[in-house]
Amino acid sequence: MKGVFLDCAIVNPGDIPWDGLREVCELSTYERTSRDQIAERLRGAEAVFIDAAAIDREIMRSCPQLRYIGIAATGYNHVDLEAAAEYGIAVTNVPSYAADAVAQHAIALLLSVTNKVQIYNEAIIDGQWQKSKDYTFVKAPLTLLAGKTLGIVGYGAIGRRVGEMAEALGMKVNVYSRDPQAAICSDVVSLNCPLTEENAGMVDEEFIGRMKDGAILINTARGGLVDENALAEALKCGKLSGAGLDVMAKEPPDGDNPLIGLPNCYITPHIGFVPVEARRIVVDTCAENLRSFLDGGRLNRLV
C-alpha cells in the first residue's frame, strides 16, 4: 500500500524514525502541502496521513483510490467524516496521546500568570536585582494556588490530568459537566474540551460576566472556544486578572490580535503537544492504526 504524509513538519520534523509506518506502507512524507498540491501528491496513494491538512469531500472525490485517512492528532474537525463514510474511506485518529503534555502545559501557563517567572527573569536580565538594596525585590504580586478553586470545562483525559495536577498544588477542582455554576465561578477556569458548532465562542462577554472577579482563564483546547475581543476587554478592565493561552482562534494569529501584548496575557504558539515523548506516541499509533485497518480491525476508528 502506498501511503503519503502530507504535513509532517510539526509531528515529526526528523527527530523520530518512521520505521513503524514504513513497515506497513510505502511511505512518502512532505513537511507541508498546499491544497492545490494534495491531489497530485495523493496520486496512486491508498492511505493518507495528516496533521492539520484538511481533507474534504472534494478531495475525496478527486482521489477515488483513497481507502484510509490517518489523522496524526486527536481532533478531527478538519476531515469530512460524513463524506468519508459515503465514499467508504476509513478514518482514524490518535486519542489522548498528549494528555500529560497538554495538562503540564496548562499548569505551566497557570504558573506563568500566578508566579510571573518571565517578568522576574526579564527584570533580572535588565539588572534590577543586581541594583536592589535588599536580598530580593518585588516587581509584581504573586498568587498562592493552594486553597484556590479550579473549574475544568471538558473532563476528558486532558481535563482529568489537569485536575490531578491542580489537586497536587492544593487546589479544589470543580467540573463543569457536574456543576457548571461552581466551575465558572472558580478562581481559575481551564478549557479542555473539543471545539464544536455548539460551543464555538462560548467564552463570550456573558460567560466572562459570570466568572469570578479577578479570575484566571487557561485555554489549551481550541482558540475558537473564546471570543478574543471579549477576553481582551476583560483583561484590560481587570474583570479577569490574567489568561494563559496556547491556542488562538486563527493560527498563526493576525498581528493586530487584541490579546497580543497585553501584560496579563501569556500566549504560547500551540505547543502543548510538542514534547518528543508525546509526538513519538503519535507516530507509533499511526502505524498501529494502519496495521489494524489492513488486518480488518477498527483500532481508533472514527469512520
mmCIF file with all atom_site columns, C-alpha atoms in Angstrom, residues 26-184:
data_model
loop_
_atom_site.group_PDB
_atom_site.id
_atom_site.type_symbol
_atom_site.label_atom_id
_atom_site.label_alt_id
_atom_site.label_comp_id
_atom_site.label_asym_id
_atom_site.label_entity_id
_atom_site.label_seq_id
_atom_site.pdbx_PDB_ins_code
_atom_site.Cartn_x
_atom_site.Cartn_y
_atom_site.Cartn_z
_atom_site.occupancy
_atom_site.B_iso_or_equiv
_atom_site.pdbx_formal_charge
_atom_site.auth_seq_id
_atom_site.auth_comp_id
_atom_site.auth_asym_id
_atom_site.auth_atom_id
_atom_site.pdbx_PDB_model_num
ATOM 1   C CA . GLU A 1 26  ? 5.368   2.555  1.127  1.00 0.00 ? 26  GLU A CA 1
ATOM 2   C CA . LEU A 1 27  ? 5.584   5.954  2.795  1.00 0.00 ? 27  LEU A CA 1
ATOM 3   C CA . SER A 1 28  ? 6.290   9.357  1.244  1.00 0.00 ? 28  SER A CA 1
ATOM 4   C CA . THR A 1 29  ? 6.490   12.379 3.533  1.00 0.00 ? 29  THR A CA 1
ATOM 5   C CA . TYR A 1 30  ? 6.112   16.099 2.967  1.00 0.00 ? 30  TYR A CA 1
ATOM 6   C CA . GLU A 1 31  ? 6.691   18.822 5.529  1.00 0.00 ? 31  GLU A CA 1
ATOM 7   C CA . ARG A 1 32  ? 3.800   20.900 4.194  1.00 0.00 ? 32  ARG A CA 1
ATOM 8   C CA . THR A 1 33  ? 1.274   20.578 1.386  1.00 0.00 ? 33  THR A CA 1
ATOM 9   C CA . SER A 1 34  ? -0.927  23.332 -0.001 1.00 0.00 ? 34  SER A CA 1
ATOM 10  C CA . ARG A 1 35  ? -4.473  22.480 -1.005 1.00 0.00 ? 35  ARG A CA 1
ATOM 11  C CA . ASP A 1 36  ? -3.695  22.657 -4.718 1.00 0.00 ? 36  ASP A CA 1
ATOM 12  C CA . GLN A 1 37  ? -0.872  20.125 -4.250 1.00 0.00 ? 37  GLN A CA 1
ATOM 13  C CA . ILE A 1 38  ? -2.923  17.473 -2.455 1.00 0.00 ? 38  ILE A CA 1
ATOM 14  C CA . ALA A 1 39  ? -4.468  15.662 -5.421 1.00 0.00 ? 39  ALA A CA 1
ATOM 15  C CA . GLU A 1 40  ? -1.111  15.347 -7.200 1.00 0.00 ? 40  GLU A CA 1
ATOM 16  C CA . ARG A 1 41  ? 0.701   14.101 -4.118 1.00 0.00 ? 41  ARG A CA 1
ATOM 17  C CA . LEU A 1 42  ? -2.029  11.563 -3.384 1.00 0.00 ? 42  LEU A CA 1
ATOM 18  C CA . ARG A 1 43  ? -1.999  10.148 -6.897 1.00 0.00 ? 43  ARG A CA 1
ATOM 19  C CA . GLY A 1 44  ? -1.866  6.368  -6.552 1.00 0.00 ? 44  GLY A CA 1
ATOM 20  C CA . ALA A 1 45  ? -1.951  6.510  -2.743 1.00 0.00 ? 45  ALA A CA 1
ATOM 21  C CA . GLU A 1 46  ? -4.485  4.429  -0.830 1.00 0.00 ? 46  GLU A CA 1
ATOM 22  C CA . ALA A 1 47  ? -3.567  5.882  2.562  1.00 0.00 ? 47  ALA A CA 1
ATOM 23  C CA . VAL A 1 48  ? -3.035  9.486  3.598  1.00 0.00 ? 48  VAL A CA 1
ATOM 24  C CA . PHE A 1 49  ? -1.766  10.791 6.918  1.00 0.00 ? 49  PHE A CA 1
ATOM 25  C CA . ILE A 1 50  ? -2.438  14.345 8.037  1.00 0.00 ? 50  ILE A CA 1
ATOM 26  C CA . ASP A 1 51  ? -1.776  16.586 10.983 1.00 0.00 ? 51  ASP A CA 1
ATOM 27  C CA . ALA A 1 52  ? -3.690  19.798 10.224 1.00 0.00 ? 52  ALA A CA 1
ATOM 28  C CA . ALA A 1 53  ? -4.269  19.486 6.478  1.00 0.00 ? 53  ALA A CA 1
ATOM 29  C CA . ALA A 1 54  ? -7.970  19.442 5.609  1.00 0.00 ? 54  ALA A CA 1
ATOM 30  C CA . ILE A 1 55  ? -9.480  16.531 3.704  1.00 0.00 ? 55  ILE A CA 1
ATOM 31  C CA . ASP A 1 56  ? -12.963 17.385 2.465  1.00 0.00 ? 56  ASP A CA 1
ATOM 32  C CA . ARG A 1 57  ? -15.494 15.879 0.099  1.00 0.00 ? 57  ARG A CA 1
ATOM 33  C CA . GLU A 1 58  ? -13.930 17.486 -2.978 1.00 0.00 ? 58  GLU A CA 1
ATOM 34  C CA . ILE A 1 59  ? -10.529 15.973 -2.255 1.00 0.00 ? 59  ILE A CA 1
ATOM 35  C CA . MET A 1 60  ? -12.051 12.562 -1.598 1.00 0.00 ? 60  MET A CA 1
ATOM 36  C CA . ARG A 1 61  ? -13.929 12.774 -4.889 1.00 0.00 ? 61  ARG A CA 1
ATOM 37  C CA . SER A 1 62  ? -10.710 13.622 -6.733 1.00 0.00 ? 62  SER A CA 1
ATOM 38  C CA . CYS A 1 63  ? -8.834  10.695 -5.136 1.00 0.00 ? 63  CYS A CA 1
ATOM 39  C CA . PRO A 1 64  ? -11.049 7.646  -5.839 1.00 0.00 ? 64  PRO A CA 1
ATOM 40  C CA . GLN A 1 65  ? -8.298  5.207  -4.888 1.00 0.00 ? 65  GLN A CA 1
ATOM 41  C CA . LEU A 1 66  ? -8.135  6.550  -1.309 1.00 0.00 ? 66  LEU A CA 1
ATOM 42  C CA . ARG A 1 67  ? -9.125  3.943  1.280  1.00 0.00 ? 67  ARG A CA 1
ATOM 43  C CA . TYR A 1 68  ? -7.729  5.302  4.531  1.00 0.00 ? 68  TYR A CA 1
ATOM 44  C CA . ILE A 1 69  ? -7.204  8.648  6.279  1.00 0.00 ? 69  ILE A CA 1
ATOM 45  C CA . GLY A 1 70  ? -4.960  8.604  9.338  1.00 0.00 ? 70  GLY A CA 1
ATOM 46  C CA . ILE A 1 71  ? -5.218  11.741 11.472 1.00 0.00 ? 71  ILE A CA 1
ATOM 47  C CA . ALA A 1 72  ? -1.966  12.241 13.369 1.00 0.00 ? 72  ALA A CA 1
ATOM 48  C CA . ALA A 1 73  ? -3.777  14.107 16.119 1.00 0.00 ? 73  ALA A CA 1
ATOM 49  C CA . THR A 1 74  ? -6.809  13.800 18.375 1.00 0.00 ? 74  THR A CA 1
ATOM 50  C CA . GLY A 1 75  ? -9.047  16.463 16.802 1.00 0.00 ? 75  GLY A CA 1
ATOM 51  C CA . TYR A 1 76  ? -10.864 15.560 13.600 1.00 0.00 ? 76  TYR A CA 1
ATOM 52  C CA . ASN A 1 77  ? -12.869 18.653 12.649 1.00 0.00 ? 77  ASN A CA 1
ATOM 53  C CA . HIS A 1 78  ? -10.657 19.123 9.541  1.00 0.00 ? 78  HIS A CA 1
ATOM 54  C CA . VAL A 1 79  ? -11.875 15.852 7.972  1.00 0.00 ? 79  VAL A CA 1
ATOM 55  C CA . ASP A 1 80  ? -15.369 15.470 6.497  1.00 0.00 ? 80  ASP A CA 1
ATOM 56  C CA . LEU A 1 81  ? -16.408 12.285 8.288  1.00 0.00 ? 81  LEU A CA 1
ATOM 57  C CA . GLU A 1 82  ? -19.794 12.163 6.588  1.00 0.00 ? 82  GLU A CA 1
ATOM 58  C CA . ALA A 1 83  ? -18.187 12.224 3.164  1.00 0.00 ? 83  ALA A CA 1
ATOM 59  C CA . ALA A 1 84  ? -15.623 9.623  4.233  1.00 0.00 ? 84  ALA A CA 1
ATOM 60  C CA . ALA A 1 85  ? -18.431 7.280  5.268  1.00 0.00 ? 85  ALA A CA 1
ATOM 61  C CA . GLU A 1 86  ? -20.178 7.785  1.941  1.00 0.00 ? 86  GLU A CA 1
ATOM 62  C CA . TYR A 1 87  ? -17.008 7.048  -0.009 1.00 0.00 ? 87  TYR A CA 1
ATOM 63  C CA . GLY A 1 88  ? -16.137 4.059  2.166  1.00 0.00 ? 88  GLY A CA 1
ATOM 64  C CA . ILE A 1 89  ? -12.929 5.613  3.457  1.00 0.00 ? 89  ILE A CA 1
ATOM 65  C CA . ALA A 1 90  ? -11.747 4.593  6.911  1.00 0.00 ? 90  ALA A CA 1
ATOM 66  C CA . VAL A 1 91  ? -10.689 7.418  9.239  1.00 0.00 ? 91  VAL A CA 1
ATOM 67  C CA . THR A 1 92  ? -8.645  7.010  12.420 1.00 0.00 ? 92  THR A CA 1
ATOM 68  C CA . ASN A 1 93  ? -7.135  9.392  14.942 1.00 0.00 ? 93  ASN A CA 1
ATOM 69  C CA . VAL A 1 94  ? -4.757  9.265  17.910 1.00 0.00 ? 94  VAL A CA 1
ATOM 70  C CA . PRO A 1 95  ? -6.859  9.804  21.050 1.00 0.00 ? 95  PRO A CA 1
ATOM 71  C CA . SER A 1 96  ? -5.487  11.088 24.350 1.00 0.00 ? 96  SER A CA 1
ATOM 72  C CA . TYR A 1 97  ? -1.820  10.848 23.333 1.00 0.00 ? 97  TYR A CA 1
ATOM 73  C CA . ALA A 1 98  ? -0.992  14.301 24.693 1.00 0.00 ? 98  ALA A CA 1
ATOM 74  C CA . ALA A 1 99  ? -2.944  14.217 27.950 1.00 0.00 ? 99  ALA A CA 1
ATOM 75  C CA . ASP A 1 100 ? 0.139   14.513 30.147 1.00 0.00 ? 100 ASP A CA 1
ATOM 76  C CA . ALA A 1 101 ? 1.901   17.005 27.875 1.00 0.00 ? 101 ALA A CA 1
ATOM 77  C CA . VAL A 1 102 ? -1.063  19.356 27.411 1.00 0.00 ? 102 VAL A CA 1
ATOM 78  C CA . ALA A 1 103 ? -2.056  19.156 31.076 1.00 0.00 ? 103 ALA A CA 1
ATOM 79  C CA . GLN A 1 104 ? 1.520   20.006 32.043 1.00 0.00 ? 104 GLN A CA 1
ATOM 80  C CA . HIS A 1 105 ? 1.418   22.982 29.691 1.00 0.00 ? 105 HIS A CA 1
ATOM 81  C CA . ALA A 1 106 ? -1.887  24.165 31.132 1.00 0.00 ? 106 ALA A CA 1
ATOM 82  C CA . ILE A 1 107 ? -0.338  24.199 34.583 1.00 0.00 ? 107 ILE A CA 1
ATOM 83  C CA . ALA A 1 108 ? 2.767   25.940 33.203 1.00 0.00 ? 108 ALA A CA 1
ATOM 84  C CA . LEU A 1 109 ? 0.565   28.697 31.789 1.00 0.00 ? 109 LEU A CA 1
ATOM 85  C CA . LEU A 1 110 ? -1.258  28.979 35.098 1.00 0.00 ? 110 LEU A CA 1
ATOM 86  C CA . LEU A 1 111 ? 2.043   29.301 36.951 1.00 0.00 ? 111 LEU A CA 1
ATOM 87  C CA . SER A 1 112 ? 3.176   31.913 34.436 1.00 0.00 ? 112 SER A CA 1
ATOM 88  C CA . VAL A 1 113 ? 0.179   34.019 35.427 1.00 0.00 ? 113 VAL A CA 1
ATOM 89  C CA . THR A 1 114 ? 0.495   33.447 39.172 1.00 0.00 ? 114 THR A CA 1
ATOM 90  C CA . ASN A 1 115 ? 4.279   33.361 39.614 1.00 0.00 ? 115 ASN A CA 1
ATOM 91  C CA . LYS A 1 116 ? 5.312   35.673 36.767 1.00 0.00 ? 116 LYS A CA 1
ATOM 92  C CA . VAL A 1 117 ? 8.628   33.924 36.192 1.00 0.00 ? 117 VAL A CA 1
ATOM 93  C CA . GLN A 1 118 ? 9.059   35.615 32.817 1.00 0.00 ? 118 GLN A CA 1
ATOM 94  C CA . ILE A 1 119 ? 8.561   39.092 34.260 1.00 0.00 ? 119 ILE A CA 1
ATOM 95  C CA . TYR A 1 120 ? 11.120  38.496 37.002 1.00 0.00 ? 120 TYR A CA 1
ATOM 96  C CA . ASN A 1 121 ? 13.625  36.870 34.680 1.00 0.00 ? 121 ASN A CA 1
ATOM 97  C CA . GLU A 1 122 ? 13.426  39.841 32.304 1.00 0.00 ? 122 GLU A CA 1
ATOM 98  C CA . ALA A 1 123 ? 13.841  42.218 35.238 1.00 0.00 ? 123 ALA A CA 1
ATOM 99  C CA . ILE A 1 124 ? 16.997  40.424 36.341 1.00 0.00 ? 124 ILE A CA 1
ATOM 100 C CA . ILE A 1 125 ? 18.388  40.466 32.802 1.00 0.00 ? 125 ILE A CA 1
ATOM 101 C CA . ASP A 1 126 ? 17.723  44.203 32.940 1.00 0.00 ? 126 ASP A CA 1
ATOM 102 C CA . GLY A 1 127 ? 19.864  44.403 36.094 1.00 0.00 ? 127 GLY A CA 1
ATOM 103 C CA . GLN A 1 128 ? 17.104  45.244 38.590 1.00 0.00 ? 128 GLN A CA 1
ATOM 104 C CA . TRP A 1 129 ? 18.016  42.578 41.173 1.00 0.00 ? 129 TRP A CA 1
ATOM 105 C CA . GLN A 1 130 ? 21.657  43.477 40.939 1.00 0.00 ? 130 GLN A CA 1
ATOM 106 C CA . LYS A 1 131 ? 20.782  47.044 41.949 1.00 0.00 ? 131 LYS A CA 1
ATOM 107 C CA . SER A 1 132 ? 18.406  46.071 44.757 1.00 0.00 ? 132 SER A CA 1
ATOM 108 C CA . LYS A 1 133 ? 19.057  47.335 48.294 1.00 0.00 ? 133 LYS A CA 1
ATOM 109 C CA . ASP A 1 134 ? 17.708  44.058 49.724 1.00 0.00 ? 134 ASP A CA 1
ATOM 110 C CA . TYR A 1 135 ? 18.268  40.362 49.060 1.00 0.00 ? 135 TYR A CA 1
ATOM 111 C CA . THR A 1 136 ? 15.098  40.329 46.967 1.00 0.00 ? 136 THR A CA 1
ATOM 112 C CA . PHE A 1 137 ? 12.757  42.747 45.236 1.00 0.00 ? 137 PHE A CA 1
ATOM 113 C CA . VAL A 1 138 ? 9.067   42.666 44.397 1.00 0.00 ? 138 VAL A CA 1
ATOM 114 C CA . LYS A 1 139 ? 8.161   43.805 40.903 1.00 0.00 ? 139 LYS A CA 1
ATOM 115 C CA . ALA A 1 140 ? 4.756   42.127 40.558 1.00 0.00 ? 140 ALA A CA 1
ATOM 116 C CA . PRO A 1 141 ? 2.451   40.368 43.046 1.00 0.00 ? 141 PRO A CA 1
ATOM 117 C CA . LEU A 1 142 ? 2.438   36.562 43.206 1.00 0.00 ? 142 LEU A CA 1
ATOM 118 C CA . THR A 1 143 ? -0.569  34.333 43.888 1.00 0.00 ? 143 THR A CA 1
ATOM 119 C CA . LEU A 1 144 ? -0.695  31.198 46.032 1.00 0.00 ? 144 LEU A CA 1
ATOM 120 C CA . LEU A 1 145 ? -2.701  28.447 44.335 1.00 0.00 ? 145 LEU A CA 1
ATOM 121 C CA . ALA A 1 146 ? -3.173  26.228 47.391 1.00 0.00 ? 146 ALA A CA 1
ATOM 122 C CA . GLY A 1 147 ? -6.728  26.698 48.624 1.00 0.00 ? 147 GLY A CA 1
ATOM 123 C CA . LYS A 1 148 ? -7.934  28.195 45.328 1.00 0.00 ? 148 LYS A CA 1
ATOM 124 C CA . THR A 1 149 ? -10.570 26.613 43.083 1.00 0.00 ? 149 THR A CA 1
ATOM 125 C CA . LEU A 1 150 ? -10.142 25.372 39.509 1.00 0.00 ? 150 LEU A CA 1
ATOM 126 C CA . GLY A 1 151 ? -13.081 24.941 37.154 1.00 0.00 ? 151 GLY A CA 1
ATOM 127 C CA . ILE A 1 152 ? -12.492 22.427 34.359 1.00 0.00 ? 152 ILE A CA 1
ATOM 128 C CA . VAL A 1 153 ? -14.565 22.682 31.170 1.00 0.00 ? 153 VAL A CA 1
ATOM 129 C CA . GLY A 1 154 ? -14.083 19.363 29.392 1.00 0.00 ? 154 GLY A CA 1
ATOM 130 C CA . TYR A 1 155 ? -13.325 16.468 31.712 1.00 0.00 ? 155 TYR A CA 1
ATOM 131 C CA . GLY A 1 156 ? -11.761 14.022 29.293 1.00 0.00 ? 156 GLY A CA 1
ATOM 132 C CA . ALA A 1 157 ? -8.251  12.599 29.547 1.00 0.00 ? 157 ALA A CA 1
ATOM 133 C CA . ILE A 1 158 ? -6.592  16.030 29.474 1.00 0.00 ? 158 ILE A CA 1
ATOM 134 C CA . GLY A 1 159 ? -9.098  17.657 31.810 1.00 0.00 ? 159 GLY A CA 1
ATOM 135 C CA . ARG A 1 160 ? -8.687  14.869 34.353 1.00 0.00 ? 160 ARG A CA 1
ATOM 136 C CA . ARG A 1 161 ? -4.887  15.232 34.299 1.00 0.00 ? 161 ARG A CA 1
ATOM 137 C CA . VAL A 1 162 ? -5.184  18.995 34.734 1.00 0.00 ? 162 VAL A CA 1
ATOM 138 C CA . GLY A 1 163 ? -7.396  18.325 37.739 1.00 0.00 ? 163 GLY A CA 1
ATOM 139 C CA . GLU A 1 164 ? -4.951  15.845 39.239 1.00 0.00 ? 164 GLU A CA 1
ATOM 140 C CA . MET A 1 165 ? -2.042  18.268 38.840 1.00 0.00 ? 165 MET A CA 1
ATOM 141 C CA . ALA A 1 166 ? -4.089  21.116 40.304 1.00 0.00 ? 166 ALA A CA 1
ATOM 142 C CA . GLU A 1 167 ? -5.045  18.997 43.298 1.00 0.00 ? 167 GLU A CA 1
ATOM 143 C CA . ALA A 1 168 ? -1.355  18.264 43.834 1.00 0.00 ? 168 ALA A CA 1
ATOM 144 C CA . LEU A 1 169 ? -0.907  22.036 44.171 1.00 0.00 ? 169 LEU A CA 1
ATOM 145 C CA . GLY A 1 170 ? -3.608  22.121 46.837 1.00 0.00 ? 170 GLY A CA 1
ATOM 146 C CA . MET A 1 171 ? -6.450  23.369 44.645 1.00 0.00 ? 171 MET A CA 1
ATOM 147 C CA . LYS A 1 172 ? -10.079 22.258 44.760 1.00 0.00 ? 172 LYS A CA 1
ATOM 148 C CA . VAL A 1 173 ? -11.435 21.085 41.401 1.00 0.00 ? 173 VAL A CA 1
ATOM 149 C CA . ASN A 1 174 ? -14.928 21.878 40.116 1.00 0.00 ? 174 ASN A CA 1
ATOM 150 C CA . VAL A 1 175 ? -16.016 20.030 36.965 1.00 0.00 ? 175 VAL A CA 1
ATOM 151 C CA . TYR A 1 176 ? -18.257 21.955 34.544 1.00 0.00 ? 176 TYR A CA 1
ATOM 152 C CA . SER A 1 177 ? -20.258 18.902 33.450 1.00 0.00 ? 177 SER A CA 1
ATOM 153 C CA . ARG A 1 178 ? -21.163 18.192 37.086 1.00 0.00 ? 178 ARG A CA 1
ATOM 154 C CA . ASP A 1 179 ? -21.731 21.739 38.350 1.00 0.00 ? 179 ASP A CA 1
ATOM 155 C CA . PRO A 1 180 ? -21.465 24.461 35.669 1.00 0.00 ? 180 PRO A CA 1
ATOM 156 C CA . GLN A 1 181 ? -22.001 27.322 38.082 1.00 0.00 ? 181 GLN A CA 1
ATOM 157 C CA . ALA A 1 182 ? -19.288 26.194 40.501 1.00 0.00 ? 182 ALA A CA 1
ATOM 158 C CA . ALA A 1 183 ? -16.840 25.681 37.620 1.00 0.00 ? 183 ALA A CA 1
ATOM 159 C CA . ILE A 1 184 ? -17.492 29.073 36.036 1.00 0.00 ? 184 ILE A CA 1
#
